[in-house]
Amino acid sequence: MKKTINKDVFRWMIIPIISDIISNVSVSVIAVKIAEYLGSMTDAVFMLDFSTFNNGIKKLIFYMVLNLLLIPLISIINDFIFIRFGTKSDDEMCTKIPCWEYHKLMQIPEGEISYRLEEELCEFRVRYAATISNIISIPIIAIYLFNCSEQLGWLYTLIALVVSALKLIIPFATKNVSVAYDKSSREYGSKVKNELIEISENACDIKLLGIEKAYFKKLNKLFKDYFNKVQKKDIKLKSASDGGKALLAILSKLIVILVGCYLVANGNITAGCIVIMMNYQSIYDDLMNKLSSVITGIPSLKMQSKRLGIFYDEAESMDGDNIGKEFKIIADQLSFDYDGKVVFNNLSFNIKSKDKIAICGKNGSGKSTLFKIICGLEKNYKGSIKVNNVEMQDANIVDWRNRISVVFQEPYLFSGTVDENIGLGNLNASETEIEDVMEKTGIRYLCGKEIKYDTEELSGGEKQRISIARALLKNTDILLLDEPSNNLDCKAIEWLSNFIAQTKKTIIFITHDTNLMKISNYCINMNENLEDSEQTIKTV
């Protein structure tokens, strides 16, 4: 799982990583050149060598202008590259969610998925790119810098490097605690996201019931617990770390100056070397900051890769046995339970091509569960249910879902026009085909109508017809309907009844409507399924 996400992020961010390496190396090379010319100009002043000084100032101005123009340009290009490839990673990660096992989708709260996708994925790929970039950049810059440091003397260079390296003590000492606080912060962010989504989705009910204060109190308690247990300690740790780093930075500069003065006094180096080393010290500090980022970044990346692993865990298998072109479903002693609680027991039936099968029964009798099993969503059943002699658990789920069209009890519509919503059933369908299916379902008058997320301009019956039209446009031989007569008026129910009776498609539908039961070939009566006795199809 970790290898999978790291491999994906590397593939997404390889171009930004290369771009960042070029940026890091360019900044350091220009900084080294500026330091060298400042040093040579300092020595020229002491020696009253105005020719060398004038030559040095021209080159210094060139590199300073280059630093002012090139580095910001590289930074802007980097930002565009990160955004472009980051968007690609967001899109690809979103496509993994529909591939999860059904039970996993039901278990993970919406806010948890949203937070990890919107917040953590972005942070992870940025941190990952920065860490890989630093791991590659640090040795390149260090080798170049050491080669340039020969003129300063190896003793002076070694001392400057050691005092800069003292800064690494702090990240080494605090990395485990920092990762723990980071993990707690992300868990808090997920919880808050869940609460806010729940409030926004149920705002009207919360207001009508007068429980808004209770929700705000719950959010406030969540924040106080997080602040007292995590954030307060994290703030103190970061303040202490920043203070320690600032103190070490001052000490390192002081040591570099004092050692440099001593070496100048002994005639080992020139005054210009101190100027060069002071500038090199900034590059050393930057290298140590990058190394510090790697030290703290790797444990954080491991923690984040575990949290983002939900996008890879328990993916629904896309492999399996093809079910063939014929159609026949045979269930034998089919049973299902949730956490040990029996939903139905020993259900047996036989569905042939072009059959019209009603699934009926009281609430809680297992109608929806059976429907989900037939759709290929629920797979943890006992007994057997085969499609063309292929066990549903072993069937190629992509092949099966390409053979069926499904209309759920609650119609799901997207922002856009009614035509666009119906067209999602078959992306290759022409406008004429979409209009024809709208005509058949009696919603031709809705052609071109805009569906907006925050408005309720469509009736329940219209939404249901749109959902049915979308399923029909898919043009499969098998149609599964969950309470299709819900929200339909008498005229619409009459149309639905005629459609079910006259179509050559195989239709399996859940219903409480006795009129729809009458036009079915058979009815699977779920009311008798709780006892440990064989359940068979009942002829209507």
Short mmCIF file of C-alpha atoms in Angstrom, two decimals, residues 195-487:
data_model
loop_
_atom_site.label_atom_id
_atom_site.label_comp_id
_atom_site.label_asym_id
_atom_site.label_seq_id
_atom_site.Cartn_x
_atom_site.Cartn_y
_atom_site.Cartn_z
CA GLU A 195 -19.17 17.64 11.79
CA LEU A 196 -19.33 20.58 9.35
CA ILE A 197 -20.65 18.36 6.54
CA GLU A 198 -23.30 16.96 8.88
CA ILE A 199 -24.33 20.49 9.92
CA SER A 200 -24.47 21.78 6.33
CA GLU A 201 -26.47 18.78 5.07
CA ASN A 202 -28.96 18.94 7.95
CA ALA A 203 -29.02 22.69 8.56
CA CYS A 204 -32.80 23.00 8.14
CA ASP A 205 -33.57 20.09 10.48
CA ILE A 206 -31.09 21.36 13.07
CA LYS A 207 -32.73 24.78 13.04
CA LEU A 208 -36.30 23.42 13.19
CA LEU A 209 -35.42 21.14 16.10
CA GLY A 210 -33.63 23.98 17.87
CA ILE A 211 -30.45 21.99 18.48
CA GLU A 212 -27.95 24.37 16.84
CA LYS A 213 -26.47 25.28 20.24
CA ALA A 214 -25.85 21.61 20.97
CA TYR A 215 -23.94 21.24 17.71
CA PHE A 216 -21.85 24.35 18.34
CA LYS A 217 -21.16 23.12 21.87
CA LYS A 218 -19.99 19.81 20.41
CA LEU A 219 -17.66 21.59 17.98
CA ASN A 220 -16.34 23.83 20.75
CA LYS A 221 -15.61 20.82 22.96
CA LEU A 222 -13.84 19.12 20.05
CA PHE A 223 -11.62 22.19 19.61
CA LYS A 224 -10.90 22.59 23.34
CA ASP A 225 -9.88 18.95 23.68
CA TYR A 226 -7.60 19.25 20.67
CA PHE A 227 -6.14 22.57 21.85
CA ASN A 228 -5.38 21.36 25.38
CA LYS A 229 -4.08 17.92 24.42
CA VAL A 230 -2.22 18.71 21.19
CA GLN A 231 -2.09 22.25 19.85
CA LYS A 232 -0.89 23.94 23.03
CA LYS A 233 2.00 21.48 23.33
CA ASP A 234 2.76 21.76 19.61
CA ILE A 235 2.95 25.56 19.83
CA LYS A 236 5.34 25.34 22.79
CA LEU A 237 7.51 22.79 20.97
CA LYS A 238 7.69 24.90 17.80
CA SER A 239 8.45 28.07 19.79
CA ALA A 240 11.24 26.32 21.67
CA SER A 241 12.59 24.83 18.42
CA ASP A 242 12.51 28.17 16.62
CA GLY A 243 14.21 29.87 19.57
CA GLY A 244 16.90 27.20 19.66
CA LYS A 245 17.49 27.49 15.92
CA ALA A 246 17.75 31.29 16.13
CA LEU A 247 20.28 31.03 18.98
CA LEU A 248 22.36 28.48 17.08
CA ALA A 249 22.28 30.69 13.97
CA ILE A 250 23.71 33.64 15.93
CA LEU A 251 26.36 31.45 17.56
CA SER A 252 27.41 29.93 14.23
CA LYS A 253 27.87 33.35 12.61
CA LEU A 254 29.82 34.59 15.63
CA ILE A 255 32.11 31.55 15.54
CA VAL A 256 32.70 31.95 11.79
CA ILE A 257 33.65 35.63 12.24
CA LEU A 258 35.94 35.01 15.24
CA VAL A 259 37.70 32.04 13.63
CA GLY A 260 38.06 34.02 10.41
CA CYS A 261 39.61 36.98 12.23
CA TYR A 262 42.05 34.63 13.95
CA LEU A 263 43.07 33.07 10.63
CA VAL A 264 43.48 36.52 9.03
CA ALA A 265 45.67 37.63 11.95
CA ASN A 266 47.87 34.57 11.43
CA GLY A 267 48.05 35.21 7.69
CA ASN A 268 46.26 31.98 6.75
CA ILE A 269 43.45 33.71 4.82
CA THR A 270 42.53 37.19 3.59
CA ALA A 271 39.71 39.44 4.82
CA GLY A 272 37.86 38.64 1.61
CA CYS A 273 37.69 35.01 2.69
CA ILE A 274 35.67 36.02 5.77
CA VAL A 275 33.19 37.84 3.51
CA ILE A 276 32.97 34.77 1.26
CA MET A 277 32.52 32.43 4.21
CA MET A 278 29.77 34.60 5.73
CA ASN A 279 27.87 34.21 2.47
CA TYR A 280 28.73 30.52 2.26
CA GLN A 281 27.42 30.21 5.80
CA SER A 282 23.97 31.19 4.49
CA ILE A 283 24.22 28.41 1.90
CA TYR A 284 25.36 25.95 4.57
CA ASP A 285 22.41 27.01 6.71
CA ASP A 286 20.07 26.48 3.78
CA LEU A 287 21.56 23.01 3.23
CA MET A 288 21.06 22.19 6.91
CA ASN A 289 17.47 23.44 6.73
CA LYS A 290 16.89 21.17 3.74
CA LEU A 291 18.49 18.26 5.61
CA SER A 292 16.36 19.09 8.66
CA SER A 293 13.29 19.05 6.41
CA VAL A 294 14.28 15.59 5.16
CA ILE A 295 14.82 14.32 8.72
CA THR A 296 11.38 15.48 9.88
CA GLY A 297 9.73 14.92 6.49
CA ILE A 298 10.39 11.20 6.08
CA PRO A 299 8.56 10.13 9.30
CA SER A 300 5.69 12.49 8.41
CA LEU A 301 5.50 11.01 4.92
CA LYS A 302 5.29 7.50 6.39
CA MET A 303 2.45 8.61 8.66
CA GLN A 304 0.60 10.38 5.84
CA SER A 305 1.06 7.46 3.44
CA LYS A 306 -0.76 5.27 6.00
CA ARG A 307 -3.64 7.75 6.23
CA LEU A 308 -3.87 8.11 2.45
CA GLY A 309 -3.71 4.34 2.13
CA ILE A 310 -7.51 4.27 2.38
CA PHE A 311 -7.56 5.20 -1.31
CA TYR A 312 -5.71 1.96 -2.09
CA ASP A 313 -6.95 -0.49 0.56
CA GLU A 314 -9.67 -2.98 -0.22
CA ALA A 315 -10.14 -1.96 -3.84
CA GLU A 316 -12.87 -3.91 -5.55
CA SER A 317 -11.44 -6.66 -7.74
CA MET A 318 -11.85 -5.89 -11.43
CA ASP A 319 -10.92 -9.44 -12.41
CA GLY A 320 -13.09 -12.53 -12.47
CA ASP A 321 -14.92 -14.95 -14.74
CA ASN A 322 -16.89 -13.54 -17.65
CA ILE A 323 -20.58 -14.36 -17.36
CA GLY A 324 -21.24 -14.86 -21.08
CA LYS A 325 -24.03 -13.47 -23.25
CA GLU A 326 -26.91 -15.55 -21.94
CA PHE A 327 -28.80 -14.63 -18.78
CA LYS A 328 -29.92 -16.79 -15.90
CA ILE A 329 -29.71 -16.18 -12.14
CA ILE A 330 -29.97 -19.12 -9.75
CA ALA A 331 -29.89 -18.59 -5.99
CA ASP A 332 -29.56 -21.61 -3.73
CA GLN A 333 -29.80 -21.42 0.07
CA LEU A 334 -28.73 -17.75 -0.11
CA SER A 335 -28.30 -16.13 3.33
CA PHE A 336 -26.97 -12.84 4.65
CA ASP A 337 -26.24 -11.34 8.05
CA TYR A 338 -24.83 -8.09 9.41
CA ASP A 339 -22.50 -8.61 12.38
CA GLY A 340 -24.21 -11.86 13.29
CA LYS A 341 -27.75 -10.52 12.90
CA VAL A 342 -29.66 -12.53 10.28
CA VAL A 343 -31.14 -10.46 7.46
CA PHE A 344 -32.55 -13.40 5.48
CA ASN A 345 -32.00 -17.15 5.45
CA ASN A 346 -31.97 -19.93 2.84
CA LEU A 347 -33.37 -17.93 -0.05
CA SER A 348 -33.68 -19.87 -3.33
CA PHE A 349 -34.98 -18.63 -6.68
CA ASN A 350 -34.48 -18.84 -10.42
CA ILE A 351 -34.64 -15.85 -12.80
CA LYS A 352 -34.61 -16.34 -16.57
CA SER A 353 -34.16 -13.91 -19.45
CA LYS A 354 -37.10 -11.50 -19.99
CA ASP A 355 -38.64 -12.36 -16.59
CA LYS A 356 -40.32 -9.61 -14.60
CA ILE A 357 -39.46 -10.33 -10.97
CA ALA A 358 -40.84 -8.36 -8.04
CA ILE A 359 -39.07 -8.36 -4.67
CA CYS A 360 -41.62 -7.63 -1.95
CA GLY A 361 -41.82 -7.70 1.82
CA LYS A 362 -42.08 -5.54 4.89
CA ASN A 363 -39.42 -3.02 5.94
CA GLY A 364 -36.30 -4.72 7.27
CA SER A 365 -37.00 -8.02 5.54
CA GLY A 366 -33.85 -7.79 3.39
CA LYS A 367 -35.21 -6.50 0.07
CA SER A 368 -32.51 -3.86 -0.36
CA THR A 369 -29.79 -6.29 0.73
CA LEU A 370 -30.87 -8.83 -1.89
CA PHE A 371 -30.99 -6.02 -4.45
CA LYS A 372 -27.39 -5.04 -3.58
CA ILE A 373 -26.24 -8.65 -3.86
CA ILE A 374 -27.74 -8.89 -7.36
CA CYS A 375 -26.07 -5.58 -8.27
CA GLY A 376 -22.73 -7.03 -7.12
CA LEU A 377 -22.31 -4.59 -4.22
CA GLU A 378 -22.67 -6.96 -1.26
CA LYS A 379 -20.45 -10.03 -1.61
CA ASN A 380 -20.21 -11.39 1.93
CA TYR A 381 -23.21 -13.66 1.55
CA LYS A 382 -23.54 -17.34 2.39
CA GLY A 383 -24.94 -19.97 0.10
CA SER A 384 -24.88 -19.46 -3.64
CA ILE A 385 -26.10 -17.01 -6.27
CA LYS A 386 -24.90 -17.65 -9.81
CA VAL A 387 -25.20 -15.73 -13.06
CA ASN A 388 -24.91 -18.13 -15.99
CA ASN A 389 -23.33 -20.71 -13.65
CA VAL A 390 -20.71 -18.19 -12.45
CA GLU A 391 -20.78 -17.45 -8.72
CA MET A 392 -21.44 -13.73 -8.17
CA GLN A 393 -18.41 -13.49 -5.86
CA ASP A 394 -16.21 -14.87 -8.67
CA ALA A 395 -17.78 -12.98 -11.57
CA ASN A 396 -16.05 -10.18 -13.45
CA ILE A 397 -17.88 -7.28 -11.83
CA VAL A 398 -17.14 -4.89 -14.71
CA ASP A 399 -18.63 -7.36 -17.19
CA TRP A 400 -21.73 -7.80 -15.00
CA ARG A 401 -22.33 -4.10 -14.41
CA ASN A 402 -22.02 -3.44 -18.12
CA ARG A 403 -24.95 -5.85 -18.55
CA ILE A 404 -27.26 -4.14 -16.04
CA SER A 405 -28.88 -0.74 -15.52
CA VAL A 406 -29.84 0.30 -12.00
CA VAL A 407 -32.35 2.81 -10.64
CA PHE A 408 -32.06 3.34 -6.90
CA GLN A 409 -34.85 4.47 -4.60
CA GLU A 410 -33.36 7.94 -4.13
CA PRO A 411 -32.58 9.47 -7.55
CA TYR A 412 -29.09 10.99 -7.73
CA LEU A 413 -28.85 14.00 -10.02
CA PHE A 414 -25.80 16.07 -10.92
CA SER A 415 -25.49 19.80 -11.54
CA GLY A 416 -26.16 20.49 -15.22
CA THR A 417 -29.10 20.14 -17.57
CA VAL A 418 -31.64 17.31 -17.49
CA ASP A 419 -30.29 16.18 -20.87
CA GLU A 420 -26.74 15.98 -19.51
CA ASN A 421 -27.92 13.96 -16.50
CA ILE A 422 -29.66 11.45 -18.73
CA GLY A 423 -26.70 11.38 -21.14
CA LEU A 424 -24.48 10.04 -18.35
CA GLY A 425 -26.21 6.70 -18.86
CA ASN A 426 -24.49 6.37 -22.23
CA LEU A 427 -21.73 8.82 -23.09
CA ASN A 428 -21.85 7.73 -26.74
CA ALA A 429 -25.57 8.45 -27.12
CA SER A 430 -26.63 11.12 -29.61
CA GLU A 431 -28.92 14.05 -28.80
CA THR A 432 -31.67 12.32 -30.76
CA GLU A 433 -31.36 9.16 -28.64
CA ILE A 434 -31.49 11.24 -25.45
CA GLU A 435 -34.58 13.09 -26.67
CA ASP A 436 -36.25 9.79 -27.66
CA VAL A 437 -35.79 8.28 -24.21
CA MET A 438 -37.06 11.51 -22.63
CA GLU A 439 -40.12 11.24 -24.87
CA LYS A 440 -40.71 7.62 -23.79
CA THR A 441 -40.50 8.52 -20.10
CA GLY A 442 -42.75 11.57 -20.51
CA ILE A 443 -40.20 14.25 -19.63
CA ARG A 444 -39.54 15.71 -23.09
CA TYR A 445 -40.71 19.07 -21.73
CA LEU A 446 -37.70 19.12 -19.34
CA CYS A 447 -35.22 19.14 -22.23
CA GLY A 448 -32.57 21.81 -21.57
CA LYS A 449 -33.76 22.53 -18.02
CA GLU A 450 -30.92 23.35 -15.63
CA ILE A 451 -30.54 21.34 -12.43
CA LYS A 452 -28.87 23.33 -9.67
CA TYR A 453 -27.42 21.95 -6.48
CA ASP A 454 -29.09 24.43 -4.15
CA THR A 455 -32.61 24.48 -5.64
CA GLU A 456 -35.60 22.11 -5.61
CA GLU A 457 -37.27 22.92 -8.92
CA LEU A 458 -38.03 19.31 -9.87
CA SER A 459 -40.73 17.17 -8.29
CA GLY A 460 -39.95 13.74 -6.87
CA GLY A 461 -41.70 12.11 -9.82
CA GLU A 462 -39.65 14.10 -12.34
CA LYS A 463 -36.43 13.11 -10.60
CA GLN A 464 -37.50 9.47 -10.65
CA ARG A 465 -38.30 9.62 -14.38
CA ILE A 466 -34.93 11.23 -15.11
CA SER A 467 -33.23 8.40 -13.23
CA ILE A 468 -35.26 5.78 -15.15
CA ALA A 469 -34.52 7.52 -18.47
CA ARG A 470 -30.79 7.45 -17.67
CA ALA A 471 -30.99 3.70 -17.01
CA LEU A 472 -32.94 3.09 -20.23
CA LEU A 473 -30.40 5.06 -22.27
CA LYS A 474 -27.73 2.60 -21.19
CA ASN A 475 -29.74 0.11 -23.27
CA THR A 476 -28.95 -3.05 -21.33
CA ASP A 477 -30.99 -6.27 -21.33
CA ILE A 478 -31.34 -6.27 -17.54
CA LEU A 479 -32.96 -3.48 -15.54
CA LEU A 480 -32.93 -3.32 -11.73
CA LEU A 481 -35.36 -0.90 -10.08
CA ASP A 482 -35.58 -0.05 -6.36
CA GLU A 483 -39.10 1.18 -5.53
CA PRO A 484 -39.56 2.67 -9.04
CA SER A 485 -43.10 3.92 -8.33
CA ASN A 486 -41.94 6.15 -5.47
CA ASN A 487 -42.95 9.80 -5.99
#
